[in-house]
Coordinates of C-alpha atoms in Angstrom, one line a residue:
Chain A
X10 CA 34.0 102.1 150.3
X11 CA 36.7 101.9 147.7
X12 CA 34.9 104.5 145.6
X13 CA 34.6 107.0 148.4
X14 CA 38.3 106.6 149.2
X15 CA 39.1 107.3 145.6
X16 CA 36.9 110.3 145.3
X17 CA 38.3 111.6 148.6
X18 CA 41.9 111.2 147.4
X19 CA 41.1 113.0 144.0
X20 CA 39.4 115.8 146.0
X21 CA 42.4 116.3 148.2
X22 CA 44.7 116.3 145.1
X23 CA 42.4 119.0 143.5
X24 CA 42.6 121.1 146.7
X25 CA 46.4 120.9 146.7
X26 CA 46.6 121.9 143.1
X27 CA 44.3 124.8 143.7
X28 CA 46.5 125.9 146.6
X29 CA 49.5 125.7 144.3
X30 CA 47.8 127.8 141.8
X31 CA 47.0 130.5 144.3
X32 CA 50.6 130.5 145.6
X33 CA 51.8 130.6 142.0
X34 CA 49.5 133.5 141.3
X35 CA 50.7 135.4 144.4
X36 CA 54.3 135.3 143.4
X37 CA 53.7 135.7 139.6
X38 CA 51.9 138.9 140.1
X39 CA 54.4 140.2 142.7
X40 CA 57.4 140.0 140.3
X41 CA 55.7 142.7 138.2
X42 CA 58.0 145.5 137.4
X43 CA 57.2 148.8 139.2
X44 CA 55.5 149.7 142.5
X45 CA 51.8 149.0 142.4
X46 CA 51.1 152.0 144.7
X47 CA 52.9 154.4 142.2
X48 CA 50.9 152.8 139.4
X49 CA 47.6 153.4 141.2
X50 CA 48.5 156.9 142.2
X51 CA 49.7 157.8 138.7
X52 CA 51.8 160.5 140.1
X53 CA 55.4 160.5 141.0
X54 CA 55.1 163.7 143.2
X55 CA 53.4 161.9 146.2
X56 CA 55.2 162.6 149.5
X57 CA 56.8 159.8 151.3
X58 CA 54.2 160.1 154.0
X59 CA 51.2 159.5 151.7
X60 CA 53.1 156.8 150.0
X61 CA 53.5 155.0 153.4
X62 CA 49.9 155.5 154.1
X63 CA 48.8 154.0 150.9
X64 CA 51.2 151.1 151.4
X65 CA 49.6 150.5 154.9
X66 CA 46.1 150.8 153.4
X67 CA 46.8 148.0 151.0
X68 CA 48.7 145.9 153.6
X69 CA 51.9 146.3 151.6
X70 CA 53.9 147.2 154.7
X71 CA 53.3 143.8 156.1
X72 CA 55.9 141.0 155.8
X73 CA 55.5 138.9 152.7
X74 CA 54.4 135.9 154.8
X75 CA 51.5 137.8 156.3
X76 CA 50.6 139.3 152.9
X77 CA 50.4 135.7 151.5
X78 CA 48.0 134.6 154.2
X79 CA 45.7 137.6 153.6
X80 CA 45.9 136.9 149.8
X81 CA 45.0 133.2 150.5
X82 CA 42.0 134.3 152.6
X83 CA 40.9 136.8 150.0
X84 CA 41.0 134.3 147.1
X85 CA 39.0 131.8 149.0
X86 CA 36.4 134.3 150.1
X87 CA 36.1 135.8 146.6
X88 CA 37.8 139.2 147.2
X89 CA 39.7 139.8 144.1
X90 CA 40.5 143.5 144.7
X91 CA 39.8 146.6 142.7
X92 CA 40.1 146.9 139.0
X93 CA 42.5 149.5 137.7
X94 CA 40.4 150.5 134.7
X95 CA 36.8 150.1 136.1
X96 CA 37.8 151.3 139.6
X97 CA 35.3 148.9 141.1
X98 CA 35.3 145.6 142.8
X99 CA 36.7 142.9 140.4
X100 CA 34.3 140.3 141.9
X101 CA 31.2 142.4 141.0
X102 CA 32.5 142.9 137.4
X103 CA 33.2 139.2 136.9
X104 CA 29.7 138.3 138.4
X105 CA 28.1 140.6 135.7
X106 CA 29.8 138.8 132.9
X107 CA 29.9 135.3 134.1
X108 CA 26.3 134.5 132.8
X109 CA 27.0 135.4 129.2
X110 CA 30.1 133.2 129.1
X111 CA 28.2 130.3 130.8
X112 CA 25.4 130.6 128.2
X113 CA 27.9 130.6 125.4
X114 CA 29.8 127.6 126.7
X115 CA 26.6 125.6 127.6
X116 CA 25.2 126.0 124.1
X117 CA 28.6 125.2 122.5
X118 CA 29.2 122.1 124.7
X119 CA 25.9 120.5 123.9
X120 CA 26.5 121.0 120.1
X121 CA 30.2 119.8 120.3
X122 CA 29.3 116.6 122.1
X123 CA 26.3 115.8 119.9
X124 CA 27.8 116.6 116.5
X125 CA 31.4 115.7 117.4
X126 CA 30.7 112.2 118.8
X127 CA 27.9 111.6 116.3
X128 CA 30.1 112.2 113.3
X129 CA 32.9 110.3 114.9
X130 CA 30.6 107.2 115.2
X131 CA 29.3 107.6 111.6
X132 CA 32.9 107.8 110.3
X133 CA 34.1 104.8 112.4
X134 CA 31.3 102.6 111.2
X135 CA 32.0 103.4 107.6
X136 CA 35.8 103.3 107.8
X137 CA 37.4 104.0 104.4
X138 CA 34.2 105.2 102.8
X139 CA 33.9 108.6 101.1
X140 CA 31.9 109.9 104.0
X141 CA 34.7 108.8 106.3
X142 CA 37.4 110.5 104.2
X143 CA 35.5 113.7 103.8
X144 CA 34.7 113.9 107.5
X145 CA 38.4 113.1 108.3
X146 CA 39.8 115.9 106.1
X147 CA 37.2 118.3 107.3
X148 CA 37.9 117.6 110.9
X149 CA 41.7 118.1 110.4
X150 CA 41.1 121.3 108.7
X151 CA 38.7 122.4 111.4
X152 CA 41.2 121.5 114.1
X153 CA 43.8 123.7 112.2
X154 CA 41.6 126.8 112.0
X155 CA 42.5 129.6 114.4
X156 CA 39.3 130.2 116.2
X157 CA 39.7 134.0 116.2
X158 CA 40.2 134.0 112.5
X159 CA 37.1 131.9 111.8
X160 CA 35.2 134.5 113.7
X161 CA 36.7 137.4 111.8
X162 CA 35.8 135.7 108.5
X163 CA 32.2 135.1 109.7
X164 CA 31.9 138.8 110.5
X165 CA 33.0 139.8 107.1
X166 CA 30.7 137.3 105.3
X167 CA 27.6 137.2 107.4
X168 CA 27.8 140.4 109.2
X169 CA 29.1 142.9 106.7
X170 CA 28.7 141.4 103.1
X171 CA 25.4 139.6 103.6
X172 CA 24.3 141.6 106.6
X173 CA 22.1 138.9 108.1
X174 CA 23.5 138.5 111.7
X175 CA 24.6 140.9 114.3
X176 CA 28.4 141.2 114.6
X177 CA 28.9 142.3 118.2
X178 CA 27.5 142.5 121.7
X179 CA 24.5 140.4 123.1
X180 CA 21.6 142.6 122.4
X181 CA 20.9 145.1 119.7
X182 CA 21.7 148.5 121.2
X183 CA 18.7 150.8 121.6
X184 CA 16.1 148.0 120.8
X185 CA 12.8 148.1 122.6
X186 CA 11.4 144.6 123.2
X187 CA 7.6 144.0 123.3
X188 CA 8.1 140.7 125.1
X189 CA 10.6 138.5 126.9
X190 CA 10.5 136.1 123.9
X191 CA 11.5 138.9 121.5
X192 CA 14.4 139.7 123.8
X193 CA 15.5 136.0 124.0
X194 CA 15.4 135.8 120.2
X195 CA 17.6 138.8 119.9
X196 CA 20.0 137.3 122.5
X197 CA 20.1 134.0 120.6
X198 CA 20.7 135.8 117.3
X199 CA 23.8 137.3 118.8
X200 CA 25.0 134.0 120.1
X201 CA 24.9 132.2 116.6
X202 CA 28.2 133.4 115.2
X203 CA 30.2 133.2 118.4
X204 CA 29.0 129.7 119.0
X205 CA 29.7 128.4 115.5
X206 CA 33.2 130.0 115.5
X207 CA 33.8 128.4 118.9
X208 CA 32.6 124.9 118.3
X209 CA 34.6 124.0 115.1
X210 CA 37.9 123.2 116.7
X211 CA 36.5 121.2 119.6
X212 CA 34.0 119.3 117.4
X213 CA 37.0 118.3 115.3
X214 CA 38.8 117.2 118.5
X215 CA 35.9 115.1 119.6
X216 CA 35.4 113.6 116.2
X217 CA 39.0 112.5 115.9
X218 CA 39.0 110.9 119.3
X219 CA 35.7 109.2 118.9
X220 CA 36.7 107.9 115.5
X221 CA 40.1 106.6 116.4
X222 CA 39.0 104.9 119.7
X223 CA 36.0 103.3 118.1
X224 CA 38.1 102.0 115.2
X225 CA 40.5 100.6 117.7
X226 CA 37.7 99.0 119.8
X227 CA 36.2 97.5 116.6
X228 CA 39.3 95.5 116.1
X229 CA 39.1 93.8 119.5
X230 CA 38.2 90.2 119.8
X231 CA 35.0 90.6 121.7
X232 CA 33.5 92.6 118.8
X233 CA 34.4 89.6 116.6
X234 CA 32.6 87.4 119.0
X235 CA 29.6 89.6 119.0
X236 CA 29.7 89.5 115.2
X237 CA 30.0 85.7 115.4
X238 CA 26.9 85.5 117.6
X239 CA 25.1 87.1 114.7
X240 CA 24.2 90.5 116.6
X241 CA 23.1 93.3 114.4
X242 CA 25.5 96.1 113.7
X243 CA 23.4 98.5 115.7
X244 CA 23.5 96.3 118.7
X245 CA 27.2 95.8 118.5
X246 CA 27.7 99.6 118.4
X247 CA 25.4 100.5 121.2
X248 CA 25.9 97.5 123.5
X249 CA 29.6 96.7 122.9
X250 CA 31.6 99.2 120.9
X251 CA 30.4 102.5 122.3
X252 CA 30.5 101.7 126.0
X253 CA 34.1 100.6 125.6
X254 CA 35.0 103.8 123.8
X255 CA 33.7 106.1 126.5
X256 CA 37.0 106.1 128.5
X257 CA 39.2 108.1 126.2
X258 CA 36.2 110.4 125.5
X259 CA 35.8 111.0 129.2
X260 CA 39.5 111.7 129.6
X261 CA 39.2 114.4 126.9
X262 CA 36.7 116.2 129.1
X263 CA 39.4 117.9 131.1
X264 CA 41.4 118.8 128.1
X265 CA 38.2 120.1 126.4
X266 CA 37.5 122.5 129.2
X267 CA 40.9 124.0 128.8
X268 CA 40.4 124.2 125.0
X269 CA 36.9 125.7 125.1
X270 CA 38.0 128.3 127.6
X271 CA 40.8 129.3 125.2
X272 CA 38.2 129.4 122.3
X273 CA 35.8 131.5 124.4
X274 CA 38.5 134.2 125.0
X275 CA 39.0 134.4 121.3
X276 CA 35.4 134.5 120.1
X277 CA 34.3 136.9 122.9
X278 CA 37.2 139.3 121.8
X279 CA 36.2 139.0 118.1
X280 CA 32.5 139.5 118.6
X281 CA 32.8 142.0 121.5
X282 CA 30.8 139.6 123.6
X283 CA 30.5 140.9 127.1
X284 CA 31.8 137.8 128.9
X285 CA 34.8 136.6 131.0
X286 CA 36.9 136.1 127.8
X287 CA 36.5 139.7 126.6
X288 CA 37.2 140.9 130.0
X289 CA 40.4 139.1 130.0
X290 CA 41.4 140.5 126.6
X291 CA 40.6 144.1 127.8
X292 CA 42.6 143.5 131.0
X293 CA 45.6 142.3 128.8
X294 CA 45.4 145.5 126.6
X295 CA 45.1 147.8 129.7
X296 CA 47.3 145.7 131.8
X297 CA 44.6 145.6 134.4
X298 CA 46.4 143.0 136.6
X299 CA 43.7 142.6 139.3
X300 CA 41.2 141.4 136.6
X301 CA 43.8 139.3 134.9
X302 CA 44.7 137.5 138.1
X303 CA 41.2 136.9 139.1
X304 CA 40.1 135.7 135.7
X305 CA 43.1 133.4 135.5
X306 CA 42.3 132.0 138.9
X307 CA 38.6 131.3 137.9
X308 CA 39.4 129.7 134.6
X309 CA 42.1 127.5 136.4
X310 CA 39.5 126.6 139.1
X311 CA 37.0 125.6 136.5
X312 CA 39.6 123.4 134.7
X313 CA 40.6 121.8 137.9
X314 CA 36.9 120.9 138.7
X315 CA 36.5 119.5 135.3
X316 CA 39.6 117.4 135.8
X317 CA 38.1 116.1 139.1
X318 CA 34.8 115.2 137.5
X319 CA 36.5 113.4 134.6
X320 CA 38.6 111.4 137.1
X321 CA 35.4 110.4 139.0
X322 CA 33.5 109.6 135.7
X323 CA 36.5 107.5 134.7
X324 CA 36.3 105.5 137.9
X325 CA 32.6 105.0 137.5
X326 CA 32.9 103.8 134.0
X327 CA 36.0 101.7 134.2
X328 CA 35.8 98.9 136.8
X329 CA 39.5 98.2 136.3
X330 CA 40.4 101.4 138.2
X331 CA 41.3 99.8 141.5
X332 CA 44.7 101.2 142.6
X333 CA 44.7 104.5 144.3
Chain B
X3 CA 62.7 93.9 120.4
X4 CA 63.9 97.4 119.5
X5 CA 61.6 99.9 118.0
X6 CA 64.3 102.1 116.4
X7 CA 63.1 104.3 113.7
X8 CA 63.5 103.0 110.2
X9 CA 63.7 106.3 108.2
X10 CA 63.3 104.8 104.7
X11 CA 60.3 102.7 105.5
X12 CA 58.6 105.5 107.5
X13 CA 59.1 107.9 104.5
X14 CA 57.6 105.3 102.0
X15 CA 54.5 104.7 104.3
X16 CA 54.1 108.5 104.7
X17 CA 54.3 109.1 101.0
X18 CA 51.9 106.3 100.2
X19 CA 49.3 107.7 102.6
X20 CA 47.0 110.3 100.9
X21 CA 46.8 112.6 103.8
X22 CA 50.5 112.2 104.7
X23 CA 51.5 113.1 101.1
X24 CA 49.3 116.1 101.1
X25 CA 50.9 117.2 104.3
X26 CA 54.4 116.9 102.9
X27 CA 53.7 118.7 99.8
X28 CA 51.9 121.6 101.5
X29 CA 54.8 121.8 104.0
X30 CA 57.5 121.8 101.3
X31 CA 55.6 124.7 99.5
X32 CA 55.3 126.8 102.7
X33 CA 59.0 126.3 103.6
X34 CA 60.2 127.3 100.1
X35 CA 57.9 130.3 100.2
X36 CA 59.1 131.3 103.7
X37 CA 62.8 130.9 102.7
X38 CA 62.8 132.5 99.3
X39 CA 59.8 134.9 99.4
X40 CA 61.3 137.6 101.7
X41 CA 64.4 137.6 99.6
X42 CA 62.6 138.5 96.4
X43 CA 60.0 140.7 98.1
X44 CA 61.6 142.2 101.2
X45 CA 59.4 143.8 103.8
X46 CA 60.3 146.9 105.7
X47 CA 57.9 147.5 108.6
X48 CA 58.9 151.2 108.7
X49 CA 58.0 151.7 105.0
X50 CA 54.5 153.0 105.7
X51 CA 52.2 155.0 103.4
X52 CA 52.7 158.7 103.0
X53 CA 49.1 159.8 103.0
X54 CA 45.7 158.7 104.2
X55 CA 44.8 157.6 100.7
X56 CA 47.3 154.8 100.9
X57 CA 45.7 153.2 104.0
X58 CA 43.8 149.9 103.6
X59 CA 43.6 149.9 99.9
X60 CA 42.1 147.0 98.0
X61 CA 44.6 144.8 95.9
X62 CA 46.1 146.6 92.9
X63 CA 48.9 146.1 90.4
X64 CA 51.3 147.8 92.8
X65 CA 50.1 146.1 96.0
X66 CA 49.0 142.5 95.1
X67 CA 47.3 142.0 98.4
X68 CA 46.4 145.7 99.1
X69 CA 47.8 147.7 102.0
X70 CA 47.4 147.5 105.7
X71 CA 46.2 150.2 108.2
X72 CA 49.6 152.0 107.9
X73 CA 49.8 151.8 104.1
X74 CA 52.3 148.9 104.1
X75 CA 52.2 146.2 101.4
X76 CA 50.2 143.2 102.9
X77 CA 51.8 140.7 100.4
X78 CA 55.4 141.5 101.6
X79 CA 54.2 141.6 105.2
X80 CA 52.6 138.2 104.6
X81 CA 55.8 136.6 103.4
X82 CA 57.9 138.1 106.2
X83 CA 55.3 136.9 108.7
X84 CA 55.7 133.3 107.3
X85 CA 59.3 133.2 108.5
X86 CA 58.4 134.6 112.0
X87 CA 55.5 132.2 112.6
X88 CA 57.6 129.2 111.6
X89 CA 60.6 130.4 113.5
X90 CA 58.6 130.9 116.8
X91 CA 56.8 127.6 116.3
X92 CA 59.9 125.5 115.7
X93 CA 62.0 127.1 118.5
X94 CA 59.1 126.8 121.0
X95 CA 58.6 123.2 120.0
X96 CA 62.3 122.5 120.5
X97 CA 62.2 123.8 124.1
X98 CA 59.0 122.0 124.8
X99 CA 60.3 118.6 123.5
X100 CA 63.7 118.8 125.3
X101 CA 62.0 119.7 128.6
X102 CA 59.2 117.2 128.1
X103 CA 61.6 114.4 127.2
X104 CA 63.9 115.1 130.2
X105 CA 61.0 115.2 132.6
X106 CA 59.5 112.0 131.1
X107 CA 62.8 110.1 131.0
X108 CA 63.7 111.1 134.6
X109 CA 60.2 110.5 136.0
X110 CA 59.9 107.1 134.3
X111 CA 63.3 105.9 135.3
X112 CA 63.5 107.0 138.9
X113 CA 60.3 105.5 140.3
X114 CA 60.5 106.6 143.9
X115 CA 60.1 110.1 145.3
X116 CA 61.9 111.8 142.4
X117 CA 59.5 110.2 139.9
X118 CA 56.4 111.2 142.0
X119 CA 57.5 114.7 142.5
X120 CA 58.3 115.2 138.8
X121 CA 54.9 113.7 137.8
X122 CA 53.0 116.0 140.3
X123 CA 54.7 119.0 138.6
X124 CA 53.8 117.7 135.2
X125 CA 50.1 117.2 136.4
X126 CA 50.0 120.8 137.8
X127 CA 51.0 122.2 134.4
X128 CA 48.7 119.9 132.7
X129 CA 45.7 121.0 134.8
X130 CA 46.1 124.6 134.0
X131 CA 43.9 126.1 131.2
X132 CA 46.5 126.7 128.4
X133 CA 45.4 129.9 126.8
X134 CA 44.8 131.9 130.1
X135 CA 48.0 130.7 131.4
X136 CA 50.2 131.8 128.5
X137 CA 48.2 135.1 128.3
X138 CA 49.1 135.8 131.9
X139 CA 52.7 134.9 131.5
X140 CA 53.2 137.0 128.3
X141 CA 51.3 139.9 129.8
X142 CA 53.7 139.9 132.7
X143 CA 56.9 139.2 130.9
X144 CA 56.5 141.5 128.1
X145 CA 56.3 141.5 124.3
X146 CA 59.2 140.0 122.2
X147 CA 59.8 137.0 120.1
X148 CA 62.1 135.5 122.8
X149 CA 59.4 135.8 125.5
X150 CA 56.7 134.3 123.1
X151 CA 59.0 131.3 122.4
X152 CA 59.8 130.8 126.0
X153 CA 56.2 131.1 127.2
X154 CA 54.9 128.6 124.6
X155 CA 57.8 126.2 125.0
X156 CA 57.8 126.2 128.8
X157 CA 54.0 125.5 129.0
X158 CA 53.5 122.9 126.3
X159 CA 55.9 120.2 127.5
X160 CA 53.7 118.3 130.0
X161 CA 51.9 116.1 127.3
X162 CA 55.3 115.1 125.9
X163 CA 56.5 114.2 129.4
X164 CA 53.5 111.9 130.0
X165 CA 53.9 110.1 126.7
X166 CA 57.7 109.6 127.1
X167 CA 57.2 108.5 130.7
X168 CA 54.7 105.8 129.9
X169 CA 57.0 104.5 127.2
X170 CA 60.1 104.5 129.6
X171 CA 58.0 102.5 132.1
X172 CA 57.4 99.8 129.6
X173 CA 61.0 99.8 128.4
X174 CA 62.4 99.5 131.9
X175 CA 60.4 96.3 132.4
X176 CA 62.4 94.6 129.6
X177 CA 65.1 92.3 130.6
X178 CA 68.0 93.8 128.7
X179 CA 67.8 96.9 130.9
X180 CA 68.3 94.7 133.9
X181 CA 71.2 92.9 132.3
X182 CA 72.9 96.2 131.3
X183 CA 72.4 97.4 134.9
X184 CA 74.1 94.2 136.2
X185 CA 76.9 94.9 133.8
X186 CA 77.6 98.1 135.7
X187 CA 76.3 100.8 133.3
X188 CA 75.7 104.2 134.7
X189 CA 72.2 105.6 135.0
X190 CA 73.2 108.3 132.5
X191 CA 74.3 105.7 130.0
X192 CA 71.2 103.6 130.4
X193 CA 68.9 106.6 130.1
X194 CA 70.5 108.2 127.0
X195 CA 72.1 105.2 125.1
X196 CA 69.5 102.4 125.9
X197 CA 66.2 104.1 126.7
X198 CA 66.1 107.4 124.9
X199 CA 66.5 105.8 121.3
X200 CA 63.5 103.6 122.0
X201 CA 61.3 106.5 122.8
X202 CA 62.3 108.4 119.7
X203 CA 59.5 107.1 117.3
X204 CA 56.9 108.3 119.8
X205 CA 58.7 111.6 120.3
X206 CA 59.0 112.3 116.6
X207 CA 55.2 111.9 115.9
X208 CA 54.5 114.0 119.0
X209 CA 57.0 116.8 117.9
X210 CA 55.2 117.3 114.6
X211 CA 51.9 117.8 116.4
X212 CA 53.5 120.1 119.0
X213 CA 54.7 122.3 116.2
X214 CA 51.2 122.7 114.9
X215 CA 50.0 123.5 118.4
X216 CA 52.9 126.0 119.0
X217 CA 52.1 127.8 115.8
X218 CA 48.5 128.1 116.7
X219 CA 49.4 129.4 120.2
X220 CA 51.8 131.9 118.8
X221 CA 49.1 133.2 116.4
X222 CA 46.5 133.4 119.2
X223 CA 48.8 135.1 121.6
X224 CA 49.9 137.6 118.9
X225 CA 46.2 138.2 117.9
X226 CA 45.4 139.0 121.5
X227 CA 48.0 141.8 121.3
X228 CA 50.8 140.0 123.1
X229 CA 53.0 139.5 120.1
X230 CA 56.3 141.3 119.2
X231 CA 55.3 144.6 117.6
X232 CA 58.5 144.8 115.5
X233 CA 58.8 141.3 114.1
X234 CA 55.3 141.0 112.7
X235 CA 53.9 137.5 112.6
X236 CA 50.6 136.4 110.9
X237 CA 48.9 136.6 114.4
X238 CA 50.2 140.2 114.9
X239 CA 49.0 141.2 111.4
X240 CA 45.5 139.9 112.3
X241 CA 45.7 141.8 115.6
X242 CA 46.3 145.1 113.9
X243 CA 43.7 144.2 111.2
X244 CA 41.1 143.6 113.9
X245 CA 42.0 146.6 116.0
X246 CA 41.9 148.8 113.0
X247 CA 38.4 147.6 112.1
X248 CA 39.4 145.7 108.9
X249 CA 36.5 143.3 109.5
X250 CA 33.7 146.0 109.6
X251 CA 35.4 147.7 106.7
X252 CA 35.3 144.5 104.8
X253 CA 39.0 144.6 104.1
X254 CA 39.2 140.9 103.1
X255 CA 42.6 141.3 101.6
X256 CA 44.1 142.1 105.0
X257 CA 42.0 139.5 106.9
X258 CA 42.1 136.5 104.6
X259 CA 45.8 135.9 103.7
X260 CA 47.4 135.7 107.2
X261 CA 44.6 133.4 108.3
X262 CA 45.1 131.1 105.3
X263 CA 48.8 131.1 106.1
X264 CA 48.2 129.9 109.7
X265 CA 45.6 127.4 108.5
X266 CA 48.0 126.0 105.8
X267 CA 51.0 125.6 108.2
X268 CA 49.0 124.1 111.0
X269 CA 47.1 121.8 108.7
X270 CA 50.4 120.6 107.0
X271 CA 52.0 119.8 110.4
X272 CA 48.7 118.1 111.6
X273 CA 48.4 116.0 108.5
X274 CA 52.1 114.8 108.7
X275 CA 51.8 114.4 112.5
X276 CA 48.6 112.2 112.3
X277 CA 50.2 110.1 109.6
X278 CA 53.4 109.6 111.6
X279 CA 51.3 108.7 114.6
X280 CA 49.5 106.1 112.6
X281 CA 52.7 104.6 111.3
X282 CA 54.3 104.5 114.7
X283 CA 51.2 103.1 116.4
X284 CA 50.6 99.8 114.5
X285 CA 47.3 99.0 116.1
X286 CA 45.7 101.8 114.1
X287 CA 47.8 101.2 111.0
X288 CA 45.1 99.4 109.0
X289 CA 42.7 102.4 108.7

């Protein structure tokens, strides 16, 4: 009963924040300099009559309050308007690109969690050893690397100098595939460099958090008790230390989504990877506001949902969460 | 039980820590280079090459790090970029810390409706994906150093606010605050004379890490084409390098130095920040 109430409350909080973001978006993109109709028409010589007609067509003659309600309805039903550069529906453009970004993020997330947490555990168990020190310095360096620059370096080294991996896109242009498998292999080859460039920073983040939490937990009394009972090191780690270290790691989930989205925008730009991130970069260069607005809204929604999931996981893991 | 910062002791602990010392030395070198470098090797962004033959040249005796896509000297551009990256990072952090500390102090001290509203605002900003958010703000507001500083500073404060608030909550539980209140001290006096100094150790460690984050944010924004086109930072250099195809031309001299600069500065602040954090947070001190 308590759990349902907790989830309900977090869900309502998420909806309120989502609503706040939509409102924020509405006003943010309306303080833009210039009349959007003139921008669309790209001609100053329009008669007042045609200007009025276009205004009416886009609903810009309505009072601000009505415009806001229409906007709210459009955002919820997925109508994001017409792109200025592509001249087509923003929703359709986004739908075409979503799959690539999801593939990139899914692959990256698995690697980040496995390698990041894995190395964190190894370092914490051998605190002070050479392995620990090397991993610590490597992760701080990795954390300090600008993701886009890592990508650029990889292009120079593996793409241009060694010429072993494709540097852009998702499929080799003009390639004819004999089977689906061959196409999949080509797709994966295009994913290698963006994925590696993307995961370095987040792996370092997970490493540092896992390590410091685990080191902290290992100094707790109950670990000493477990040692005193003569439990093996493996058993202490899996049964006592790790479960108690999960909380900060789960909290990192929400932060992680924000970080990895930022990373995806950078690597997609560098590798001309046709996903949501590259779409956003192009929209910035061309000041394509409808696309910018819609992609920001989607990224924000994803981050909010991640926050919500991490809150619920937190409650499920930590029996101490009692107060609402 | 006061947790005021003991400067001497902190410095000694920092210097005796391998990573902390490495951070301080790296930071000292970078600051000296950024301060003196541009005086010896001034950079003029209008001093472009005169012919196509001077564009993206490999390093030579005349141009130590070669030339960029407009025939300008990369080495001089790099030194001047150091100043701009540091300048933006430090100012943005100053804004971020001041806003974060004020939010955290107020939200922690006034527990009723004021505190709740302030924390909701903090959570709202905390729930937004950072990069898309600053991209949208910068794309709408325009491209200048002032806008970059404001955008980064005004979006990175929520984590500081949360840290400060939780510290204020524990300080307010202590009896001496009750006593001071009973003696008739004003809220303003309690907040700034009695509570703020006790949150400073946490704020210091956090500030250094925020600088690292701000410099990275600036570099990323500038790389995505949202930097000041006149005051060229390392991120802006990499933007032009990328847009002019330096990567596919293999123009390593144009791509490597600005990135190494960003990496070195961010790493230096990260090393110092983590060591400070460890010193201020005694539970983790022994590792």
